[in-house]
């Protein structure tokens, strides 16, 4: 199921981020009459439809996997967090309806009505993220029920959905989607410029994607800082694993890099900034940070994967912020969107990095919660299926994902080779443009 989620997460991230770019691009076209932005919106709309279809298939597979692989978890949690999953279904169909209106309305709706279709797309995609991530937040901070004789009673679905972790996880997850999508778009057009395409379309598309990324990335870093503070107070085992903190320590250092060694209970070769972890977590340079050694050893995560994933996520975030500042600074200085080969290479490198950071952040969330599937309530090994024959099911799903990835690649290549249309306005026939 981890493979399925890793595959699906990338599509949901683009599905959240791309509607915002459609909203901005067509809004600029509507306001200025610049047909270049209308061409962007039309091409990106077709890509959004393809990605939506692939994401719908992979999401359907996930729903089967929940029942097949985690029956105990489903039985316990279904009545508690089923509500946000049901609402996510409404958000999904809302997005499907307005995406269809958007795709097929180019020659049928007025320019303003067509642009207005992007607003429900932005809202419904963000709402889907809210509902699903709030359920994950509940797994980290269970709420909205009471345990009586091993059973959940007095269930409050709203309290479960609006759990303590929800604001931090939802904000961090949604912003990650905007960051990753913005850099992916900018990276695609950076590659086009490296190949010699200096057209107005490519320059403006690069700038639009980079602008969304440049605004979202600092906000994402702030939300990450707030999330880490929340973890230090509410999931200290996860925070200790993220930081490679084995011993409880006052004035704990912030570790950059390093290799946690569970055998020696130390993090080797890390660059340590004195007292900074204590300050970032508790706003006090001398605050106590609990180490992994202070917890029961059968209730802590393996710090290696958690620490490496956290370091990768943070490092990628700051690298992308630096690239965005570099490219935009050169564009402002030179008064044109042509930063040069080296900055374009750096920008092209960010194309996949946003999604790598999302996967790394997901690793931190899930592996950092181990050995619990529901924090301090149900262990992962208690929730998994005891059924045999799972290997065959895994093989089937792998083949499905290979087919989906191949189909997606072919469709995107076909779209990339398709020439830009003259830029017919919504409400006009193409030959009238």
Short mmCIF file of C-alpha atoms in Angstrom, two decimals:
data_model
loop_
_atom_site.label_atom_id
_atom_site.label_comp_id
_atom_site.label_asym_id
_atom_site.label_seq_id
_atom_site.Cartn_x
_atom_site.Cartn_y
_atom_site.Cartn_z
CA UNK A 1 0.00 0.00 0.00
CA UNK A 2 2.96 2.28 0.55
CA UNK A 3 3.74 1.99 -3.15
CA UNK A 4 0.14 2.85 -4.03
CA UNK A 5 0.15 5.91 -1.80
CA UNK A 6 3.52 7.06 -3.14
CA UNK A 7 2.12 6.85 -6.67
CA UNK A 8 -1.19 8.50 -5.80
CA UNK A 9 0.28 11.36 -3.77
CA UNK A 10 2.03 12.84 -6.81
CA UNK A 11 -1.22 13.05 -8.76
CA UNK A 12 -3.16 14.54 -5.88
CA UNK A 13 -0.45 17.19 -5.45
CA UNK A 14 -0.74 18.25 -9.09
CA UNK A 15 -4.52 17.98 -8.87
CA UNK A 16 -4.46 20.53 -6.05
CA UNK A 17 -1.86 22.86 -7.56
CA UNK A 18 -2.81 22.94 -11.24
CA UNK A 19 -6.33 24.41 -10.75
CA UNK A 20 -4.72 27.42 -9.06
CA UNK A 21 -2.50 27.95 -12.11
CA UNK A 22 -5.54 27.67 -14.38
CA UNK A 23 -7.34 30.25 -12.26
CA UNK A 24 -4.41 32.68 -12.45
CA UNK A 25 -3.57 32.14 -16.13
CA UNK A 26 -7.10 32.56 -17.42
CA UNK A 27 -7.73 35.41 -15.00
CA UNK A 28 -4.75 37.28 -16.47
CA UNK A 29 -6.02 36.55 -19.98
CA UNK A 30 -9.49 37.80 -19.09
CA UNK A 31 -8.13 40.99 -17.53
CA UNK A 32 -5.44 41.86 -20.08
CA UNK A 33 -6.62 40.16 -23.26
CA UNK A 34 -3.24 38.43 -23.58
CA UNK A 35 -3.89 35.31 -25.65
CA UNK A 36 -0.65 33.71 -24.46
CA UNK A 37 -2.18 33.08 -21.04
CA UNK A 38 -5.34 31.74 -22.64
CA UNK A 39 -3.23 29.24 -24.57
CA UNK A 40 -1.56 28.21 -21.32
CA UNK A 41 -4.90 27.65 -19.62
CA UNK A 42 -6.24 25.60 -22.51
CA UNK A 43 -3.19 23.33 -22.67
CA UNK A 44 -2.92 22.97 -18.89
CA UNK A 45 -6.65 22.20 -18.70
CA UNK A 46 -6.20 19.19 -20.96
CA UNK A 47 -3.26 18.03 -18.85
CA UNK A 48 -5.35 18.48 -15.69
CA UNK A 49 -8.04 16.23 -17.18
CA UNK A 50 -5.52 13.47 -17.91
CA UNK A 51 -3.99 13.68 -14.43
CA UNK A 52 -7.44 13.75 -12.83
CA UNK A 53 -8.39 10.53 -14.60
CA UNK A 54 -5.16 8.79 -13.56
CA UNK A 55 -5.58 10.02 -9.99
CA UNK A 56 -9.16 8.76 -9.91
CA UNK A 57 -8.02 5.26 -10.89
CA UNK A 58 -5.17 5.17 -8.37
CA UNK A 59 -7.46 6.54 -5.67
CA UNK A 60 -10.03 3.82 -6.38
CA UNK A 61 -7.30 1.20 -5.98
CA UNK A 62 -6.43 2.70 -2.60
CA UNK A 63 -10.01 2.34 -1.40
CA UNK A 64 -9.84 -1.40 -2.18
CA UNK A 65 -6.48 -1.71 -0.45
CA UNK A 66 -7.79 -0.19 2.76
CA UNK A 67 -10.33 -2.97 3.05
CA UNK A 68 -8.00 -5.74 1.89
CA UNK A 69 -4.91 -4.83 3.89
CA UNK A 70 -6.18 -3.01 6.99
CA UNK A 71 -9.51 -4.62 8.01
CA UNK A 72 -8.99 -4.17 11.76
CA UNK A 73 -8.15 -0.50 11.33
CA UNK A 74 -11.15 0.00 9.04
CA UNK A 75 -13.49 -1.70 11.49
CA UNK A 76 -12.35 0.48 14.37
CA UNK A 77 -11.92 3.83 12.63
CA UNK A 78 -14.61 3.71 9.95
CA UNK A 79 -17.35 5.03 12.21
CA UNK A 80 -15.09 7.77 13.54
CA UNK A 81 -13.39 9.20 10.47
CA UNK A 82 -15.75 7.96 7.78
CA UNK A 83 -17.33 11.42 7.70
CA UNK A 84 -14.39 13.28 6.08
CA UNK A 85 -13.96 10.47 3.56
CA UNK A 86 -17.64 10.80 2.61
CA UNK A 87 -17.24 14.55 2.22
CA UNK A 88 -14.16 13.95 0.08
CA UNK A 89 -16.41 12.03 -2.30
CA UNK A 90 -18.62 15.10 -2.71
CA UNK A 91 -15.55 17.27 -3.32
CA UNK A 92 -14.28 14.77 -5.89
CA UNK A 93 -17.51 14.81 -7.89
CA UNK A 94 -17.71 18.60 -7.68
CA UNK A 95 -14.23 18.80 -9.15
CA UNK A 96 -15.15 16.30 -11.87
CA UNK A 97 -18.25 18.28 -12.86
CA UNK A 98 -16.50 21.62 -13.11
CA UNK A 99 -13.43 20.16 -14.81
CA UNK A 100 -15.77 18.77 -17.48
CA UNK A 101 -17.43 22.18 -17.80
CA UNK A 102 -14.01 23.78 -18.07
CA UNK A 103 -12.70 21.42 -20.75
CA UNK A 104 -15.83 21.36 -22.90
CA UNK A 105 -16.86 24.95 -22.26
CA UNK A 106 -14.12 26.70 -24.21
CA UNK A 107 -16.30 27.25 -27.27
CA UNK A 108 -19.61 27.38 -25.43
CA UNK A 109 -19.31 29.58 -22.32
CA UNK A 110 -18.64 33.30 -22.09
CA UNK A 111 -15.06 34.25 -21.11
CA UNK A 112 -16.09 35.23 -17.59
CA UNK A 113 -18.30 32.18 -17.03
CA UNK A 114 -15.51 29.93 -18.23
CA UNK A 115 -12.99 31.54 -15.88
CA UNK A 116 -15.47 31.24 -13.00
CA UNK A 117 -15.41 27.46 -13.50
CA UNK A 118 -11.85 27.46 -12.19
CA UNK A 119 -12.97 28.72 -8.77
CA UNK A 120 -14.88 25.52 -7.84
CA UNK A 121 -11.89 23.57 -9.17
CA UNK A 122 -9.53 25.37 -6.79
CA UNK A 123 -11.93 25.07 -3.86
CA UNK A 124 -12.95 21.43 -4.39
CA UNK A 125 -9.38 20.22 -4.92
CA UNK A 126 -8.29 21.99 -1.74
CA UNK A 127 -11.34 20.61 0.07
CA UNK A 128 -10.39 17.07 -0.98
CA UNK A 129 -6.96 17.62 0.51
CA UNK A 130 -8.51 18.98 3.70
CA UNK A 131 -10.80 15.99 4.22
CA UNK A 132 -8.20 13.30 3.50
CA UNK A 133 -5.37 14.94 5.44
CA UNK A 134 -7.66 15.59 8.41
CA UNK A 135 -8.17 11.82 8.60
CA UNK A 136 -4.41 11.34 8.66
CA UNK A 137 -4.21 13.99 11.37
CA UNK A 138 -6.67 11.93 13.40
CA UNK A 139 -4.32 8.94 13.14
CA UNK A 140 -1.61 11.12 14.69
CA UNK A 141 -3.86 12.80 17.28
CA UNK A 142 -6.99 10.65 17.75
CA UNK A 143 -10.01 12.56 19.05
CA UNK A 144 -13.80 12.60 18.92
CA UNK A 145 -14.60 9.40 20.83
CA UNK A 146 -14.26 7.62 24.15
CA UNK A 147 -12.88 4.14 24.76
CA UNK A 148 -15.14 1.87 26.84
CA UNK A 149 -14.25 -1.82 27.18
CA UNK A 150 -12.05 -1.65 24.11
CA UNK A 151 -14.72 -0.06 21.91
CA UNK A 152 -15.11 3.49 20.61
CA UNK A 153 -18.30 5.11 21.92
CA UNK A 154 -19.77 8.62 22.08
CA UNK A 155 -18.34 9.34 18.64
CA UNK A 156 -18.21 12.98 17.54
CA UNK A 157 -17.27 13.01 13.81
CA UNK A 158 -16.64 16.75 13.76
CA UNK A 159 -14.28 16.58 16.73
CA UNK A 160 -12.48 13.70 15.02
CA UNK A 161 -12.13 15.65 11.78
CA UNK A 162 -11.03 18.85 13.51
CA UNK A 163 -8.38 17.10 15.58
CA UNK A 164 -5.36 18.88 17.04
CA UNK A 165 -3.01 17.86 14.21
CA UNK A 166 -5.40 18.87 11.42
CA UNK A 167 -4.48 22.58 11.03
CA UNK A 168 -0.78 21.82 10.79
CA UNK A 169 -1.02 18.82 8.48
CA UNK A 170 -3.61 20.35 6.15
CA UNK A 171 -1.70 23.62 5.77
CA UNK A 172 1.60 21.87 5.22
CA UNK A 173 0.11 19.39 2.75
CA UNK A 174 -1.79 21.95 0.68
CA UNK A 175 1.15 24.34 0.45
CA UNK A 176 3.40 21.42 -0.55
CA UNK A 177 1.11 20.80 -3.52
CA UNK A 178 1.33 24.42 -4.68
CA UNK A 179 5.11 24.43 -4.23
CA UNK A 180 5.62 21.16 -6.12
CA UNK A 181 3.27 22.09 -8.96
CA UNK A 182 4.73 25.57 -9.36
CA UNK A 183 8.28 24.27 -9.58
CA UNK A 184 7.23 21.41 -11.87
CA UNK A 185 5.70 23.88 -14.34
CA UNK A 186 8.68 26.21 -14.10
CA UNK A 187 11.04 23.26 -14.53
CA UNK A 188 9.28 22.05 -17.68
CA UNK A 189 9.62 25.45 -19.33
CA UNK A 190 13.18 25.86 -18.07
CA UNK A 191 14.00 22.70 -20.03
CA UNK A 192 12.24 24.18 -23.06
CA UNK A 193 14.40 27.31 -22.80
CA UNK A 194 17.54 25.19 -22.47
CA UNK A 195 16.54 23.52 -25.73
CA UNK A 196 16.39 26.89 -27.44
CA UNK A 197 12.72 27.84 -27.18
CA UNK A 198 12.66 31.50 -26.15
CA UNK A 199 9.07 32.14 -27.21
CA UNK A 200 6.82 34.51 -25.32
CA UNK A 201 4.64 31.56 -24.30
CA UNK A 202 7.53 29.66 -22.69
CA UNK A 203 8.87 32.71 -20.84
CA UNK A 204 5.49 33.68 -19.41
CA UNK A 205 4.60 30.11 -18.45
CA UNK A 206 7.93 29.74 -16.65
CA UNK A 207 7.40 33.01 -14.79
CA UNK A 208 3.85 32.10 -13.75
CA UNK A 209 4.85 28.70 -12.37
CA UNK A 210 7.85 30.19 -10.60
CA UNK A 211 5.78 33.01 -9.11
CA UNK A 212 3.34 30.53 -7.54
CA UNK A 213 6.27 28.49 -6.20
CA UNK A 214 8.11 31.55 -4.90
CA UNK A 215 5.07 32.74 -2.93
CA UNK A 216 4.21 29.27 -1.60
CA UNK A 217 7.70 28.15 -0.55
CA UNK A 218 8.32 30.68 2.27
CA UNK A 219 4.81 30.00 3.57
CA UNK A 220 5.58 26.30 3.45
CA UNK A 221 8.77 26.76 5.46
CA UNK A 222 6.83 28.71 8.10
CA UNK A 223 4.14 26.02 8.25
CA UNK A 224 6.86 23.38 8.58
CA UNK A 225 8.35 25.22 11.54
CA UNK A 226 4.95 25.41 13.22
CA UNK A 227 4.36 21.71 12.52
CA UNK A 228 7.70 20.77 14.10
CA UNK A 229 6.82 22.77 17.22
CA UNK A 230 3.50 20.95 17.42
CA UNK A 231 5.28 17.60 17.17
CA UNK A 232 7.77 18.55 19.88
CA UNK A 233 4.84 19.05 22.27
CA UNK A 234 2.47 16.32 21.09
CA UNK A 235 4.54 13.59 19.41
CA UNK A 236 7.95 13.96 21.05
CA UNK A 237 9.12 10.53 19.85
CA UNK A 238 8.65 11.61 16.24
CA UNK A 239 10.39 14.93 16.87
CA UNK A 240 13.34 13.15 18.50
CA UNK A 241 13.63 10.79 15.53
CA UNK A 242 13.49 13.72 13.09
CA UNK A 243 16.33 15.45 14.92
CA UNK A 244 18.37 12.32 15.64
CA UNK A 245 18.05 13.11 19.35
CA UNK A 246 18.83 10.06 21.48
CA UNK A 247 19.53 11.63 24.88
CA UNK A 248 17.20 13.99 26.70
CA UNK A 249 19.01 17.30 26.70
CA UNK A 250 18.60 20.90 27.77
CA UNK A 251 19.77 23.29 25.10
CA UNK A 252 19.59 20.59 22.42
CA UNK A 253 21.47 21.34 19.20
CA UNK A 254 19.95 21.43 15.73
CA UNK A 255 21.55 18.68 13.65
CA UNK A 256 22.17 19.14 9.94
CA UNK A 257 22.86 15.84 8.22
CA UNK A 258 24.36 13.01 10.20
CA UNK A 259 23.71 9.30 10.50
CA UNK A 260 21.66 8.04 13.46
CA UNK A 261 23.09 4.82 14.89
CA UNK A 262 20.50 2.92 16.96
CA UNK A 263 23.24 0.60 18.20
CA UNK A 264 25.47 3.29 19.70
CA UNK A 265 22.50 5.62 20.38
CA UNK A 266 24.26 8.55 18.72
CA UNK A 267 23.96 10.56 15.51
CA UNK A 268 27.34 10.53 13.80
CA UNK A 269 28.92 13.22 11.62
CA UNK A 270 26.10 15.75 12.01
CA UNK A 271 26.75 19.48 11.92
CA UNK A 272 25.39 20.71 15.25
CA UNK A 273 24.18 24.25 15.88
CA UNK A 274 24.14 24.62 19.70
CA UNK A 275 20.77 25.03 21.43
CA UNK A 276 18.88 25.77 18.21
CA UNK A 277 16.59 22.71 18.34
CA UNK A 278 15.44 23.74 21.82
CA UNK A 279 14.74 27.26 20.62
CA UNK A 280 12.92 26.24 17.44
CA UNK A 281 10.76 23.74 19.33
CA UNK A 282 10.05 25.65 22.55
CA UNK A 283 11.23 29.25 21.93
CA UNK A 284 13.75 28.77 24.74
CA UNK A 285 17.44 28.10 24.12
CA UNK A 286 17.66 26.09 27.36
CA UNK A 287 14.45 24.10 26.98
CA UNK A 288 14.56 20.35 27.48
CA UNK A 289 14.14 18.17 24.39
CA UNK A 290 13.27 14.56 25.12
CA UNK A 291 15.44 11.95 23.46
CA UNK A 292 14.53 8.54 22.11
CA UNK A 293 16.22 6.88 25.10
CA UNK A 294 13.56 8.30 27.43
CA UNK A 295 10.71 6.34 25.80
CA UNK A 296 9.88 2.62 25.94
CA UNK A 297 12.04 1.16 23.20
CA UNK A 298 9.15 -0.81 21.68
CA UNK A 299 7.21 2.45 21.21
CA UNK A 300 9.71 4.52 19.21
CA UNK A 301 10.27 4.75 15.44
CA UNK A 302 13.50 3.80 13.70
CA UNK A 303 15.28 7.17 13.63
CA UNK A 304 17.27 6.45 10.47
CA UNK A 305 14.57 6.68 7.83
CA UNK A 306 12.73 9.43 9.72
CA UNK A 307 15.87 11.56 10.13
CA UNK A 308 17.05 11.07 6.54
CA UNK A 309 13.60 11.87 5.15
CA UNK A 310 13.29 14.97 7.31
CA UNK A 311 16.72 16.20 6.27
CA UNK A 312 15.90 15.60 2.60
CA UNK A 313 12.58 17.45 2.86
CA UNK A 314 14.10 20.48 4.59
CA UNK A 315 17.16 20.57 2.35
CA UNK A 316 15.08 20.42 -0.81
CA UNK A 317 12.80 23.17 0.47
CA UNK A 318 15.62 25.60 1.10
CA UNK A 319 17.33 24.67 -2.18
CA UNK A 320 14.17 25.42 -4.15
CA UNK A 321 13.68 28.69 -2.30
CA UNK A 322 17.24 29.72 -3.21
CA UNK A 323 16.70 28.79 -6.87
CA UNK A 324 13.46 30.77 -7.03
CA UNK A 325 15.13 33.83 -5.49
CA UNK A 326 18.08 33.47 -7.88
CA UNK A 327 16.02 33.20 -11.07
CA UNK A 328 13.51 35.89 -10.10
CA UNK A 329 16.32 38.18 -8.95
CA UNK A 330 18.05 37.82 -12.32
CA UNK A 331 14.77 38.45 -14.14
CA UNK A 332 14.23 41.64 -12.13
CA UNK A 333 17.84 42.78 -12.62
CA UNK A 334 17.92 42.12 -16.37
CA UNK A 335 14.32 43.20 -16.98
CA UNK A 336 13.67 40.03 -18.98
CA UNK A 337 12.97 36.35 -18.37
CA UNK A 338 16.26 34.89 -19.55
CA UNK A 339 18.37 34.01 -16.50
CA UNK A 340 21.09 32.11 -18.35
CA UNK A 341 22.09 28.47 -18.68
CA UNK A 342 23.22 27.69 -15.12
CA UNK A 343 20.15 29.17 -13.36
CA UNK A 344 17.93 27.39 -15.90
CA UNK A 345 19.69 24.11 -15.16
CA UNK A 346 19.08 24.66 -11.44
CA UNK A 347 15.43 25.46 -12.12
CA UNK A 348 15.06 22.39 -14.33
CA UNK A 349 16.43 20.30 -11.45
CA UNK A 350 13.52 21.43 -9.26
CA UNK A 351 10.98 19.80 -11.60
CA UNK A 352 10.89 16.51 -9.63
CA UNK A 353 12.24 17.81 -6.33
CA UNK A 354 8.95 19.16 -5.02
CA UNK A 355 7.42 15.69 -5.35
CA UNK A 356 10.50 14.10 -3.76
CA UNK A 357 10.03 16.47 -0.81
CA UNK A 358 6.35 15.52 -0.56
CA UNK A 359 7.23 11.83 -0.47
CA UNK A 360 9.92 12.51 2.15
CA UNK A 361 7.44 14.45 4.26
CA UNK A 362 4.97 11.59 4.02
CA UNK A 363 7.71 9.21 5.18
CA UNK A 364 8.32 11.44 8.20
CA UNK A 365 4.62 11.46 9.05
CA UNK A 366 4.06 7.73 8.68
CA UNK A 367 7.35 6.18 9.77
CA UNK A 368 7.67 8.71 12.57
CA UNK A 369 4.36 7.49 14.05
CA UNK A 370 5.51 3.86 14.19
CA UNK A 371 4.87 1.43 15.78
CA UNK A 372 1.38 2.96 15.92
CA UNK A 373 -1.16 3.16 13.12
CA UNK A 374 -3.35 5.19 15.51
CA UNK A 375 -1.05 7.02 17.87
CA UNK A 376 -0.88 5.32 21.29
CA UNK A 377 -4.08 3.41 20.56
CA UNK A 378 -3.57 0.73 17.88
CA UNK A 379 -0.29 -0.75 16.73
CA UNK A 380 0.41 -1.26 13.04
CA UNK A 381 0.90 -5.01 13.37
CA UNK A 382 -2.52 -5.27 15.05
CA UNK A 383 -4.25 -3.50 12.18
CA UNK A 384 -2.72 -5.33 9.21
CA UNK A 385 -4.44 -8.24 7.50
CA UNK A 386 -3.36 -11.80 8.36
CA UNK A 387 -4.50 -13.04 4.94
CA UNK A 388 -2.24 -15.03 2.66
CA UNK A 389 -1.85 -14.35 -1.05
CA UNK A 390 -1.04 -10.67 -0.61
CA UNK A 391 2.01 -11.09 -2.85
CA UNK A 392 -0.21 -11.83 -5.85
CA UNK A 393 -2.35 -8.77 -5.12
CA UNK A 394 0.80 -6.66 -4.91
CA UNK A 395 1.92 -7.94 -8.32
CA UNK A 396 -1.45 -7.05 -9.86
CA UNK A 397 -1.31 -3.53 -8.45
CA UNK A 398 2.29 -3.08 -9.64
CA UNK A 399 1.23 -4.03 -13.17
CA UNK A 400 -1.69 -1.61 -13.00
CA UNK A 401 0.58 1.23 -11.90
CA UNK A 402 3.09 0.45 -14.65
CA UNK A 403 0.25 0.60 -17.18
CA UNK A 404 -1.03 3.87 -15.72
CA UNK A 405 2.44 5.42 -15.75
CA UNK A 406 3.05 4.32 -19.34
CA UNK A 407 -0.33 5.65 -20.46
CA UNK A 408 0.30 8.95 -18.70
CA UNK A 409 3.72 9.32 -20.32
CA UNK A 410 2.28 8.69 -23.79
CA UNK A 411 -0.57 11.16 -23.29
CA UNK A 412 1.74 13.88 -21.96
CA UNK A 413 4.20 13.37 -24.83
CA UNK A 414 1.31 13.63 -27.27
CA UNK A 415 0.16 16.86 -25.62
CA UNK A 416 3.70 18.26 -25.64
CA UNK A 417 4.00 17.68 -29.40
CA UNK A 418 0.62 19.23 -30.09
CA UNK A 419 1.03 22.74 -31.56
CA UNK A 420 -0.43 25.68 -29.71
CA UNK A 421 -3.85 26.75 -30.91
CA UNK A 422 -4.37 30.32 -32.14
CA UNK A 423 -6.14 31.17 -28.89
CA UNK A 424 -9.87 31.15 -29.44
CA UNK A 425 -11.74 32.83 -26.64
CA UNK A 426 -14.36 30.95 -24.65
CA UNK A 427 -17.70 31.49 -26.32
CA UNK A 428 -16.14 31.76 -29.79
CA UNK A 429 -15.80 29.05 -32.40
CA UNK A 430 -12.16 28.16 -33.09
CA UNK A 431 -12.31 29.40 -36.66
CA UNK A 432 -13.54 32.78 -35.45
CA UNK A 433 -10.38 33.53 -33.50
#
